[in-house]
Structures are given as structure tokens and as C-alpha cells.
Short mmCIF file of C-alpha atoms and ligand atoms in Angstrom, two decimals:
data_model
loop_
_atom_site.label_atom_id
_atom_site.label_comp_id
_atom_site.label_asym_id
_atom_site.label_seq_id
_atom_site.Cartn_x
_atom_site.Cartn_y
_atom_site.Cartn_z
CA MET A 1 -42.73 51.69 17.72
CA LYS A 2 -44.40 49.42 15.40
CA THR A 3 -44.61 45.80 15.27
CA THR A 4 -46.43 44.78 12.09
CA SER A 5 -46.47 46.31 8.46
CA VAL A 6 -49.68 47.30 6.25
CA HIS A 7 -48.31 45.23 3.70
CA GLY A 8 -48.15 41.50 5.79
CA MET A 9 -45.48 40.08 7.81
CA TRP A 10 -43.34 37.18 7.16
CA SER A 11 -44.56 34.27 9.05
CA SER A 12 -41.21 33.02 10.44
CA ARG A 13 -37.48 33.88 10.86
CA LEU A 14 -36.95 30.91 8.64
CA MET A 15 -39.23 32.89 5.76
CA PHE A 16 -37.39 36.13 5.84
CA VAL A 17 -33.78 34.13 5.69
CA LEU A 18 -35.41 32.56 2.65
CA ALA A 19 -36.61 35.41 1.22
CA ALA A 20 -33.84 37.71 1.55
CA THR A 21 -31.40 34.97 0.23
CA GLY A 22 -34.35 34.54 -2.38
CA SER A 23 -33.64 38.07 -3.23
CA ALA A 24 -29.48 37.82 -2.70
CA VAL A 25 -29.12 34.44 -4.60
CA GLY A 26 -29.64 35.28 -8.55
CA LEU A 27 -28.20 36.01 -11.64
CA GLY A 28 -25.69 37.91 -9.62
CA ASN A 29 -24.08 34.60 -8.33
CA ILE A 30 -24.33 32.36 -11.03
CA TRP A 31 -24.31 34.58 -14.12
CA ARG A 32 -22.42 37.59 -13.01
CA PHE A 33 -20.04 36.61 -10.94
CA PRO A 34 -18.25 34.46 -13.04
CA TYR A 35 -18.43 36.89 -15.78
CA ILE A 36 -16.87 39.55 -14.21
CA THR A 37 -14.40 37.53 -12.02
CA SER A 38 -13.38 36.14 -15.51
CA GLU A 39 -12.85 39.71 -17.07
CA ASN A 40 -10.79 40.91 -13.80
CA GLY A 41 -8.35 37.72 -14.01
CA GLY A 42 -9.77 35.94 -10.78
CA GLY A 43 -7.57 35.33 -7.53
CA ALA A 44 -7.20 39.04 -6.51
CA PHE A 45 -10.45 40.34 -7.45
CA VAL A 46 -12.18 37.38 -5.89
CA LEU A 47 -10.58 38.32 -2.64
CA VAL A 48 -11.26 41.79 -2.94
CA TYR A 49 -14.84 41.20 -3.19
CA LEU A 50 -14.81 38.88 -0.47
CA GLY A 51 -13.01 41.80 1.62
CA CYS A 52 -15.86 44.18 0.03
CA ILE A 53 -18.74 41.61 1.15
CA ALA A 54 -17.08 41.16 5.18
CA VAL A 55 -16.19 45.28 5.53
CA VAL A 56 -18.57 46.90 3.54
CA GLY A 57 -21.48 44.61 2.70
CA LEU A 58 -22.59 43.20 6.25
CA PRO A 59 -22.52 46.36 7.99
CA ILE A 60 -24.93 47.82 5.18
CA LEU A 61 -26.89 44.52 5.48
CA PHE A 62 -27.44 44.99 8.73
CA SER A 63 -28.48 48.89 8.72
CA GLU A 64 -31.03 48.34 5.73
CA ILE A 65 -32.85 45.40 8.11
CA VAL A 66 -32.57 47.89 11.10
CA ILE A 67 -34.25 50.63 9.31
CA GLY A 68 -36.39 48.68 7.26
CA ARG A 69 -37.82 46.96 10.68
CA ARG A 70 -38.19 49.97 12.75
CA GLY A 71 -39.74 52.04 10.10
CA ARG A 72 -42.14 49.25 9.18
CA MET A 73 -42.97 50.76 5.87
CA SER A 74 -42.01 51.24 2.09
CA PRO A 75 -38.34 52.40 2.43
CA ILE A 76 -39.21 55.92 1.22
CA ASN A 77 -41.64 56.44 4.24
CA SER A 78 -39.62 54.76 6.67
CA LEU A 79 -36.81 56.87 6.23
CA LYS A 80 -39.18 59.77 6.33
CA GLU A 81 -40.49 58.68 9.59
CA LEU A 82 -37.45 57.85 11.34
CA ALA A 83 -35.94 61.19 9.86
CA ASP A 84 -38.68 63.24 11.53
CA ASP A 85 -38.14 61.33 14.81
CA ALA A 86 -34.80 61.97 15.14
CA GLY A 87 -35.17 65.34 14.19
CA ALA A 88 -33.29 64.96 10.83
CA SER A 89 -33.83 66.43 7.52
CA ARG A 90 -36.79 64.97 5.51
CA ALA A 91 -34.35 64.91 2.59
CA TRP A 92 -33.50 61.37 3.51
CA ILE A 93 -36.48 60.34 1.62
CA GLY A 94 -33.85 60.91 -1.24
CA LEU A 95 -32.28 57.83 -0.30
CA GLY A 96 -35.32 55.87 -0.87
CA TRP A 97 -35.97 57.56 -4.16
CA LEU A 98 -32.49 56.96 -5.12
CA GLY A 99 -33.43 53.03 -4.48
CA VAL A 100 -36.93 53.34 -6.51
CA ILE A 101 -34.38 54.30 -9.62
CA ALA A 102 -31.40 52.19 -8.75
CA GLY A 103 -33.84 49.36 -8.79
CA PHE A 104 -35.84 50.23 -11.65
CA LEU A 105 -32.69 50.50 -13.70
CA VAL A 106 -31.09 47.21 -12.11
CA LEU A 107 -34.45 45.07 -12.77
CA SER A 108 -34.46 46.48 -16.71
CA PHE A 109 -31.41 44.83 -17.95
CA TYR A 110 -31.93 41.67 -14.99
CA SER A 111 -35.14 41.15 -16.68
CA VAL A 112 -33.69 40.70 -20.19
CA VAL A 113 -30.72 38.25 -18.90
CA ALA A 114 -33.46 36.36 -16.79
CA GLY A 115 -34.99 36.05 -20.21
CA TRP A 116 -31.94 34.48 -21.68
CA THR A 117 -32.16 31.87 -18.94
CA LEU A 118 -35.78 30.95 -19.53
CA ALA A 119 -35.04 30.82 -23.41
CA TYR A 120 -32.21 28.27 -22.69
CA GLY A 121 -34.42 26.73 -20.08
CA PHE A 122 -37.31 26.23 -22.98
CA ASP A 123 -34.66 25.32 -25.56
CA TYR A 124 -33.29 22.45 -23.53
CA LEU A 125 -36.94 21.31 -22.28
CA GLN A 126 -37.35 20.96 -26.07
CA GLN A 127 -34.29 18.82 -26.52
CA LEU A 128 -35.89 16.62 -23.16
CA VAL A 129 -39.33 16.16 -24.37
CA VAL A 130 -39.57 16.32 -28.09
CA GLY A 131 -36.38 15.65 -29.10
CA ALA A 132 -34.91 18.96 -30.37
CA PRO A 133 -31.16 19.14 -31.81
CA PRO A 134 -28.67 19.94 -29.00
CA ILE A 135 -26.73 23.12 -28.60
CA SER A 136 -23.58 21.76 -31.08
CA ASP A 137 -22.01 25.38 -31.18
CA PRO A 138 -22.72 27.47 -28.40
CA GLY A 139 -21.02 30.39 -29.25
CA GLN A 140 -23.24 30.69 -32.15
CA THR A 141 -26.44 29.87 -30.36
CA PHE A 142 -25.67 32.67 -28.07
CA GLU A 143 -25.10 34.95 -30.94
CA ASN A 144 -27.95 34.25 -33.03
CA MET A 145 -30.09 34.48 -29.42
CA LEU A 146 -28.62 38.21 -29.29
CA ALA A 147 -29.31 38.96 -32.97
CA SER A 148 -32.95 38.17 -32.46
CA PRO A 149 -34.98 41.33 -30.78
CA GLY A 150 -38.24 39.36 -31.08
CA LYS A 151 -36.85 36.35 -28.67
CA LEU A 152 -35.16 38.56 -26.65
CA ILE A 153 -38.29 40.52 -26.08
CA PHE A 154 -40.76 38.17 -25.63
CA TRP A 155 -38.54 36.20 -22.93
CA HIS A 156 -38.19 39.59 -21.38
CA ALA A 157 -41.88 39.88 -21.31
CA VAL A 158 -42.56 36.42 -19.99
CA PHE A 159 -40.08 36.94 -17.29
CA MET A 160 -41.89 40.39 -16.17
CA VAL A 161 -44.91 38.82 -15.93
CA LEU A 162 -43.89 36.02 -13.34
CA THR A 163 -42.12 38.90 -11.44
CA VAL A 164 -45.39 41.30 -11.29
CA GLY A 165 -47.65 38.26 -10.44
CA VAL A 166 -45.81 37.31 -7.16
CA VAL A 167 -45.43 40.98 -6.06
CA ALA A 168 -48.98 41.57 -6.84
CA LEU A 169 -50.32 38.75 -4.60
CA GLY A 170 -48.28 40.49 -1.35
CA VAL A 171 -46.24 39.31 0.93
CA GLU A 172 -47.22 35.64 2.37
CA GLU A 173 -48.92 34.36 -0.28
CA GLY A 174 -46.50 35.75 -3.14
CA LEU A 175 -43.17 35.75 -2.12
CA GLU A 176 -42.96 32.95 0.43
CA ARG A 177 -44.46 30.33 -2.06
CA ALA A 178 -41.84 30.85 -4.36
CA VAL A 179 -38.83 30.95 -2.26
CA SER A 180 -39.26 27.72 0.16
CA VAL A 181 -38.74 24.95 -1.96
CA LEU A 182 -37.25 25.81 -5.20
CA MET A 183 -33.98 27.75 -3.88
CA PRO A 184 -32.59 24.72 -2.16
CA THR A 185 -32.99 22.76 -5.25
CA LEU A 186 -30.83 24.99 -7.02
CA PHE A 187 -28.20 24.71 -4.37
CA VAL A 188 -28.24 21.21 -4.93
CA LEU A 189 -27.97 21.19 -8.50
CA LEU A 190 -25.13 23.67 -7.83
CA LEU A 191 -23.10 20.86 -5.99
CA VAL A 192 -23.63 18.25 -8.74
CA LEU A 193 -22.50 20.54 -11.11
CA LEU A 194 -19.61 21.42 -9.02
CA GLY A 195 -19.11 17.41 -8.91
CA TYR A 196 -18.85 17.45 -12.60
CA GLY A 197 -16.21 20.12 -12.39
CA MET A 198 -14.33 17.86 -10.20
CA SER A 199 -14.02 15.19 -12.60
CA THR A 200 -12.83 17.17 -15.21
CA GLY A 201 -9.49 16.97 -14.31
CA HIS A 202 -8.90 20.62 -14.19
CA PHE A 203 -10.10 21.62 -10.61
CA GLN A 204 -6.93 22.63 -9.41
CA GLU A 205 -5.98 24.54 -11.58
CA ALA A 206 -9.34 26.29 -11.23
CA LEU A 207 -8.55 26.75 -7.62
CA GLY A 208 -5.57 28.47 -8.46
CA PHE A 209 -7.06 30.87 -10.72
CA LEU A 210 -10.00 31.75 -8.39
CA PHE A 211 -8.04 32.16 -5.30
CA SER A 212 -4.40 32.58 -5.89
CA PRO A 213 -4.22 36.37 -6.39
CA ASP A 214 -1.92 38.08 -8.64
CA TRP A 215 -1.49 41.13 -7.06
CA SER A 216 -0.48 43.14 -10.12
CA ARG A 217 -4.07 43.18 -11.50
CA VAL A 218 -5.43 45.10 -8.61
CA SER A 219 -6.43 48.63 -10.21
CA GLY A 220 -8.71 51.25 -9.51
CA SER A 221 -11.48 50.22 -11.76
CA MET A 222 -11.23 46.38 -10.78
CA VAL A 223 -11.93 47.44 -7.23
CA VAL A 224 -14.90 49.23 -8.28
CA THR A 225 -15.96 46.41 -9.97
CA ALA A 226 -15.39 44.31 -6.72
CA MET A 227 -17.43 46.62 -4.70
CA GLY A 228 -20.34 47.10 -7.01
CA GLN A 229 -20.51 43.28 -7.21
CA ALA A 230 -20.49 43.17 -3.38
CA PHE A 231 -23.72 45.20 -3.77
CA PHE A 232 -25.19 43.71 -6.33
CA THR A 233 -24.76 40.30 -5.26
CA LEU A 234 -25.98 40.94 -1.39
CA SER A 235 -29.32 43.24 -2.88
CA LEU A 236 -27.96 46.15 -1.21
CA GLY A 237 -27.75 50.11 -2.16
CA MET A 238 -31.18 50.22 -3.39
CA CYS A 239 -33.29 49.44 -0.14
CA ALA A 240 -34.58 46.24 -1.04
CA ILE A 241 -33.44 44.52 1.97
CA MET A 242 -34.91 47.50 3.67
CA ALA A 243 -38.11 46.68 2.49
CA TYR A 244 -37.86 43.07 3.38
CA GLY A 245 -36.79 44.12 6.99
CA ALA A 246 -40.06 45.94 7.05
CA TYR A 247 -42.09 42.52 7.71
CA LEU A 248 -39.61 40.95 9.80
CA PRO A 249 -40.92 40.18 13.28
CA SER A 250 -39.58 42.13 16.10
CA ASP A 251 -38.16 39.08 18.21
CA VAL A 252 -35.91 37.89 15.52
CA ASN A 253 -32.17 38.79 15.82
CA VAL A 254 -31.14 40.81 13.11
CA PRO A 255 -27.03 40.09 13.03
CA ARG A 256 -27.75 36.22 12.84
CA VAL A 257 -30.29 36.29 10.14
CA GLY A 258 -27.98 38.90 8.10
CA VAL A 259 -24.81 36.56 9.03
CA ALA A 260 -26.84 33.61 7.49
CA VAL A 261 -28.09 35.64 4.35
CA ALA A 262 -24.26 36.81 3.55
CA PHE A 263 -23.03 33.57 4.03
CA SER A 264 -25.37 31.76 1.67
CA ASP A 265 -24.94 34.20 -0.70
CA THR A 266 -21.24 34.17 -0.83
CA ALA A 267 -21.37 30.13 -0.80
CA VAL A 268 -23.52 29.96 -3.62
CA ALA A 269 -21.27 32.50 -5.52
CA LEU A 270 -18.21 30.45 -4.71
CA VAL A 271 -19.28 27.07 -5.36
CA ALA A 272 -20.99 28.45 -9.06
CA GLY A 273 -17.20 29.41 -9.66
CA LEU A 274 -15.65 26.44 -8.60
CA ALA A 275 -18.19 24.70 -10.91
CA ILE A 276 -17.95 26.58 -13.79
CA PHE A 277 -13.92 27.52 -14.04
CA PRO A 278 -13.12 23.95 -14.19
CA ILE A 279 -15.38 23.10 -17.12
CA VAL A 280 -14.18 26.35 -19.04
CA LEU A 281 -10.35 24.77 -18.74
CA SER A 282 -11.45 21.70 -19.48
CA PHE A 283 -13.31 22.77 -23.00
CA GLY A 284 -9.94 25.02 -23.39
CA LEU A 285 -11.65 28.05 -23.43
CA ASP A 286 -10.06 31.43 -22.25
CA PRO A 287 -11.19 31.75 -18.53
CA GLU A 288 -10.20 35.45 -18.73
CA GLY A 289 -12.44 35.58 -22.06
CA GLY A 290 -15.46 36.65 -19.80
CA GLY A 291 -18.21 38.57 -21.57
CA ALA A 292 -22.19 38.58 -20.50
CA GLY A 293 -22.61 35.30 -22.59
CA PHE A 294 -19.73 33.22 -20.28
CA ILE A 295 -21.99 30.81 -18.80
CA PHE A 296 -24.36 30.56 -21.45
CA THR A 297 -21.55 29.90 -24.06
CA ALA A 298 -19.36 27.38 -21.47
CA LEU A 299 -22.39 25.16 -19.76
CA PRO A 300 -23.75 23.89 -22.74
CA LEU A 301 -20.50 22.46 -23.57
CA ALA A 302 -20.65 20.36 -20.47
CA PHE A 303 -24.24 19.43 -20.64
CA ASN A 304 -23.55 17.99 -23.69
CA GLU A 305 -21.18 15.56 -22.50
CA MET A 306 -22.59 14.96 -19.15
CA PRO A 307 -24.82 11.88 -18.33
CA PHE A 308 -28.10 13.10 -18.27
CA GLY A 309 -26.87 16.49 -19.55
CA ILE A 310 -29.88 17.56 -21.25
CA ALA A 311 -32.16 17.00 -18.27
CA TYR A 312 -29.71 18.37 -16.01
CA GLY A 313 -29.38 21.67 -18.54
CA THR A 314 -33.15 21.89 -18.49
CA ALA A 315 -33.14 21.66 -14.62
CA PHE A 316 -30.52 24.00 -14.39
CA PHE A 317 -31.78 27.00 -16.80
CA LEU A 318 -35.02 26.83 -15.28
CA LEU A 319 -33.94 26.58 -11.35
CA LEU A 320 -31.45 29.70 -12.20
CA SER A 321 -34.84 31.40 -13.82
CA VAL A 322 -36.54 30.87 -10.45
CA ALA A 323 -33.34 32.30 -8.74
CA ALA A 324 -33.28 35.51 -10.94
CA TRP A 325 -37.05 35.64 -10.26
CA THR A 326 -36.81 35.25 -6.61
CA SER A 327 -34.49 38.65 -6.81
CA SER A 328 -36.56 40.49 -9.23
CA ILE A 329 -39.35 40.60 -7.00
CA SER A 330 -37.18 42.20 -4.24
CA LEU A 331 -36.23 44.81 -7.08
CA LEU A 332 -40.16 45.68 -7.71
CA GLU A 333 -41.22 45.59 -4.07
CA PRO A 334 -39.70 48.91 -2.67
CA PRO A 335 -41.39 50.94 -5.24
CA THR A 336 -44.54 49.19 -5.25
CA ALA A 337 -44.84 49.27 -1.44
CA TYR A 338 -44.29 52.99 -1.75
CA PHE A 339 -47.19 53.78 -4.35
CA VAL A 340 -49.10 51.31 -2.09
CA GLU A 341 -48.96 53.72 0.75
CA ALA A 342 -49.20 56.85 -0.83
CA THR A 343 -51.90 56.49 -3.76
CA ASN A 344 -55.47 54.90 -3.96
CA PHE A 345 -54.49 52.33 -6.59
CA SER A 346 -54.59 48.54 -5.79
CA ARG A 347 -51.50 46.87 -5.17
CA LYS A 348 -51.92 44.89 -8.19
CA GLN A 349 -52.59 47.96 -10.34
CA ILE A 350 -49.29 49.41 -8.99
CA ALA A 351 -46.86 46.33 -9.44
CA ILE A 352 -48.56 45.97 -13.22
CA SER A 353 -47.58 49.82 -13.99
CA VAL A 354 -44.27 49.83 -12.61
CA ALA A 355 -43.35 46.42 -14.19
CA THR A 356 -44.63 47.86 -17.53
CA LEU A 357 -42.63 50.62 -17.32
CA THR A 358 -39.70 48.58 -16.36
CA TRP A 359 -40.03 46.25 -19.18
CA LEU A 360 -40.07 49.43 -21.56
CA MET A 361 -36.84 50.32 -19.97
CA GLY A 362 -35.49 46.79 -20.44
CA LEU A 363 -36.14 47.30 -24.40
CA LEU A 364 -32.84 49.60 -24.44
CA SER A 365 -30.57 46.99 -23.41
CA VAL A 366 -32.23 44.40 -25.73
CA PHE A 367 -31.85 46.61 -29.04
CA GLY A 368 -28.56 47.65 -27.65
CA LEU A 369 -27.35 44.01 -28.04
CA ASN A 370 -28.86 44.00 -31.92
CA ILE A 371 -30.16 46.79 -33.77
CA TRP A 372 -28.27 49.59 -31.98
CA ARG A 373 -25.28 47.50 -31.63
CA GLU A 374 -22.89 50.05 -32.81
CA PHE A 375 -23.82 52.65 -30.16
CA THR A 376 -21.95 52.65 -26.87
CA LEU A 377 -21.00 54.42 -23.93
CA GLY A 378 -17.50 54.32 -22.51
CA GLY A 379 -16.71 51.26 -24.66
CA LYS A 380 -19.68 49.48 -23.14
CA ASP A 381 -23.14 48.47 -25.04
CA ILE A 382 -26.24 50.01 -23.66
CA MET A 383 -26.85 47.11 -21.20
CA GLY A 384 -23.43 47.06 -19.86
CA ALA A 385 -23.62 51.17 -19.49
CA ILE A 386 -26.69 50.88 -17.24
CA GLU A 387 -25.31 47.66 -15.49
CA PHE A 388 -22.13 49.59 -14.81
CA LEU A 389 -24.03 52.82 -13.69
CA ALA A 390 -26.84 51.20 -11.35
CA SER A 391 -24.11 48.79 -9.64
CA ASN A 392 -21.07 50.20 -9.70
CA ILE A 393 -22.18 53.82 -9.06
CA MET A 394 -25.74 54.22 -7.52
CA LEU A 395 -25.63 51.28 -5.46
CA PRO A 396 -22.51 52.05 -3.60
CA ILE A 397 -23.89 55.83 -3.13
CA GLY A 398 -27.19 54.45 -1.78
CA GLY A 399 -25.25 52.10 0.70
CA LEU A 400 -23.46 55.12 1.56
CA LEU A 401 -26.20 57.04 2.39
CA THR A 402 -27.59 54.09 4.47
CA ALA A 403 -24.69 53.37 6.37
CA VAL A 404 -24.69 57.17 7.44
CA PHE A 405 -28.36 57.10 8.13
CA ALA A 406 -27.96 53.80 10.41
CA GLY A 407 -25.09 55.00 12.20
CA TRP A 408 -25.24 58.80 12.57
CA VAL A 409 -29.09 59.63 12.43
CA LEU A 410 -30.42 56.65 14.03
CA SER A 411 -29.75 57.02 17.91
CA ASN A 412 -27.74 54.08 19.27
CA ARG A 413 -30.52 53.14 21.72
CA ILE A 414 -32.83 52.57 18.84
CA THR A 415 -30.01 50.50 16.42
CA ARG A 416 -29.23 48.55 19.52
CA GLU A 417 -32.64 47.69 20.05
CA GLU A 418 -33.01 46.55 16.99
CA LEU A 419 -30.13 44.80 16.18
CA ASP A 420 -29.85 42.84 19.50
CA ALA A 421 -30.64 44.35 22.95
CA LYS A 422 -28.53 41.63 24.15
CA MET A 423 -25.84 42.01 22.06
CA PRO A 424 -22.21 42.36 23.94
CA ALA A 425 -20.74 45.70 23.79
CA TRP A 426 -17.94 44.92 21.48
CA ALA A 427 -19.72 43.78 18.82
CA PHE A 428 -22.44 46.45 18.89
CA ASN A 429 -19.45 49.09 18.80
CA GLY A 430 -17.67 46.82 15.91
CA TRP A 431 -20.96 47.26 14.07
CA LEU A 432 -21.27 50.95 14.78
CA TRP A 433 -17.71 51.97 13.89
CA LEU A 434 -17.63 49.99 11.05
CA THR A 435 -21.13 51.78 9.64
CA ARG A 436 -20.01 55.22 10.85
CA VAL A 437 -16.55 55.35 9.88
CA VAL A 438 -14.77 52.44 8.20
CA THR A 439 -17.63 51.65 5.44
CA PRO A 440 -18.61 55.25 4.65
CA ILE A 441 -14.92 56.22 3.87
CA MET A 442 -14.19 52.96 2.07
CA ILE A 443 -17.37 53.73 -0.18
CA VAL A 444 -15.89 57.28 -0.34
CA ILE A 445 -12.39 56.41 -1.60
CA VAL A 446 -13.47 53.78 -4.03
CA LEU A 447 -15.90 55.94 -5.69
CA LEU A 448 -13.52 58.99 -5.82
CA GLY A 449 -11.34 56.25 -7.41
CA LEU A 450 -13.76 55.90 -10.37
CA ILE A 451 -13.99 59.54 -10.97
CA GLY A 452 -10.46 59.36 -11.44
CA ILE A 453 -11.23 56.17 -14.17
CA ILE A 454 -13.94 58.20 -15.67
N1 LIG B 1 -28.94 40.35 -5.91
C1 LIG B 1 -29.37 39.84 -7.04
C2 LIG B 1 -28.45 38.83 -7.45
O1 LIG B 1 -27.28 38.60 -7.05
C3 LIG B 1 -29.84 40.86 -7.57
C4 LIG B 1 -30.76 41.75 -6.74
C5 LIG B 1 -32.07 41.70 -6.22
C6 LIG B 1 -30.43 43.08 -6.57
N2 LIG B 1 -32.59 42.80 -5.80
C7 LIG B 1 -31.32 43.76 -5.53
C8 LIG B 1 -29.29 43.93 -6.93
C9 LIG B 1 -31.17 45.04 -5.08
C10 LIG B 1 -29.12 45.08 -6.24
C11 LIG B 1 -30.12 45.72 -5.60
O2 LIG B 1 -28.72 38.49 -8.76
#
């Protein structure tokens, strides 16, 4: 059993929690959660999503950490070694490769959206510093940005360079520094926005929209989306947390850190929702208007009215970019760690190559917003289609395989030792039962429903 990884180690338990929370908390919470909640009609969707976090997300989160920490290598090689040890088929490395491909697809569009937040951050910064004109018609401003491939490509590139910079530096120097100060700051900022949301007089109504379920809205596609969001927001299903688990010191209690990560991630999403929907309602916008531009068209309205709104807007979009940054790092880490192990190239060369390829892939999403606008797949633009394929199909399949691997391939002795040797029997058995049976069955049912939808 290895106690360290060649890629470096987290310096403490807190560092892992910060890094894993940094991976989990990102555009998924503040951009994606509000917009898909809006498109799916609120209450019932939110409750199904919370159910998925508890029943599907948590067991898989534990499983990924356990597999990563036991293997102590890149996901692909950890899976290979653990499968060998257990006498199972080497085909399990396919899960690692599926993760690499899913991560590549997610990062390709994630970086484009992170580019939007950078562009907005820069716009507000100009308003703040050189007195550039405010965003008076946010809908139009957003449209104009999408219509400009040059601008989108530029910010997509800036974001990718920032991401690759951290990954190239490696675990201790790169990842840890980025997460320890900035993430807590973003949370404070969200609380301020929540305070503003509460002062609009539409807080009650927003609470109703977010939490009182209209069960008639439940449908196959809604459940697929809710489960996809649970995977996306917790960074599960593509071995990213597995890669981070490999750097986790052996004495850290996995259930405790796992629950801390899932709890913070869910709290951020809910606070973001509670902050944003009152604003949407108070400006008379349609809470079910949805669309990928949801926060970009709604929030500037509030920033125009709030005291110190420009300074706030600057900080908000820049910190949201940071949150996206700490997430994208985790998307790039699994393939980078693998190629570091498998080739003689340096970490830097590898990180740059993977990022360049991903950046090129992202151009498809960019052009789908403007020059290839007419091109749609299943009613979605290119970015929407990639987003759907990666988060709603590939991540759940990856999660299913992860649960089966942790539950059935690894011996109970290993999983118990890794989870927490002193864990009470009922807790271990509960996890085992969820991971072996409940979680896989739920995922299969949802994915079968998806076949019906397509
Ligand atoms: N969880 C991040 C967010 O919510 C995005 C992310 C990072 C991710 N790593 C991932 C999504 C791995 C899926 C898989 O913004």
C-alpha cells in the first residue's frame, strides 16, 4: 500500500477539502444551477437534484476518493493496478479513459463560459477604474458578446492559459495557493448578494419558486438533467476527485472530508439560487426564462442599482472566474497526471499540449454561438449538445462504473480500511449497500429513461 504519490501530496486535510471544494464549486453552482433550475421550473427540480446529491452523489464521491487514495496514481493507472490486485479485468482502465474524454469535453465548453465571466469582470473593472459606460441593456450586451467570435476566443484563451499555468506547476505550488484565500472570499460575496436579494421584497416568492415542488413538472428529461447536474456540480463521474484523492494523506477520514465537500458545494448552489431568483423576480424577468445567459443578463440589472454595484460587479465576476479556475484545474489534472506517468515529457509540456487541444475543441462551442448558429443537434447549439452529452450521459456512466468498481471489485477489507477503519458497521454497510445496489440501479433507470427521450 503506497502512502505517497509521485505527483506530490496535499499538505493537510484542510488543503484537500479546499482543493476538492475548489473543484466542486464553480460555474456549475453559480451559472449552471440557476439556469437549469429556471428551465426546469424550480421546486421539483431542486428537490430531485438534492435527492441525487444524497443518494447518488455522496456514495460516488466516497468511492472516487477511496479508489484514488488506494491507487496513488493517475486514475488510469490506479484503476489498472487495483484491478490487477483484485484479479479483475484490465478493461477497467476504460473508466479512466472515459474520464479523460469527458473531462476534455467538459473543459472545452467550461473554458468558454469562464471566458464570459472574465470578459464581464474586465468590463466592470473598466467601469470602476476608467469610468467606462455601465451595462444599461444587459440582454443586448450579452447578445453582442456572443456575436463576437474574436472576443469569445480571446477570453477562452486567457482562461486556458491561467488553468494550464497552475496545472504545470504541480500540486503543492500550483493548486493549493489558488484555493486557500479566494474561495472563502467568493462565498462572502455571495452572502452579500443574498442580503441584497432579501432586500428586494421578492425573497418569499423566490423561496416558493425554489422549494415548493410542482410535481407535475417531473419528467424523464428533468430527472436526467437533475442527475447530470448532481454529477457536474460535485465534479464526479470523470475521475477528477479520484485524481485528487491520490494526493490525500493516509490518515485523513474520507467520509468526513467527503461530506464537507458535498455540503459546501450544495450550500453555495442554494445560496446562489436564493440570491439570484429574487433579483430576477424584482426586475420583472421570467424566472423560467432560463438559457445559458441567465446570470449574465439578470445580475447586471442588480449591480446597476446596488450601492457600490460596480465595485461589487467587478469583484463578483472576477471571483467567479477564480471559482471556475479552481474547477478547471481539476478537469485538466487527470489526463496530465496520466501522461506524466506514461511518457517522458515534462508536466509542463503535457499540460500545455492537453490544454491546447481542449482549447481547439472549445472553438466548436464558440462558433456554435455565432457563425454556426443555425447548426443544431436535438434542438441545442453545439455548446448545449456537448454540455448535454458530457454531463448528462458520460458523467453518469462514469459514475456508474466507479460505483461498481468500488463496491464490487475492491474488497470490503480495502474499502473499509480506506474509508475509515473505525467506522461503525451500520455506516459502512450503508455506504456499501448504496454503492453496490441503489446508486447503480438509479443511474441505470435514469439512463434508460434517456433512451426513451431520445
Ligand atoms: N464541479 C465544477 C463546477 O461545478 C465543474 C467541474 C470541475 C467538473 N471538475 C469536474 C464537472 C469534473 C464534471 C467533472 O463548476
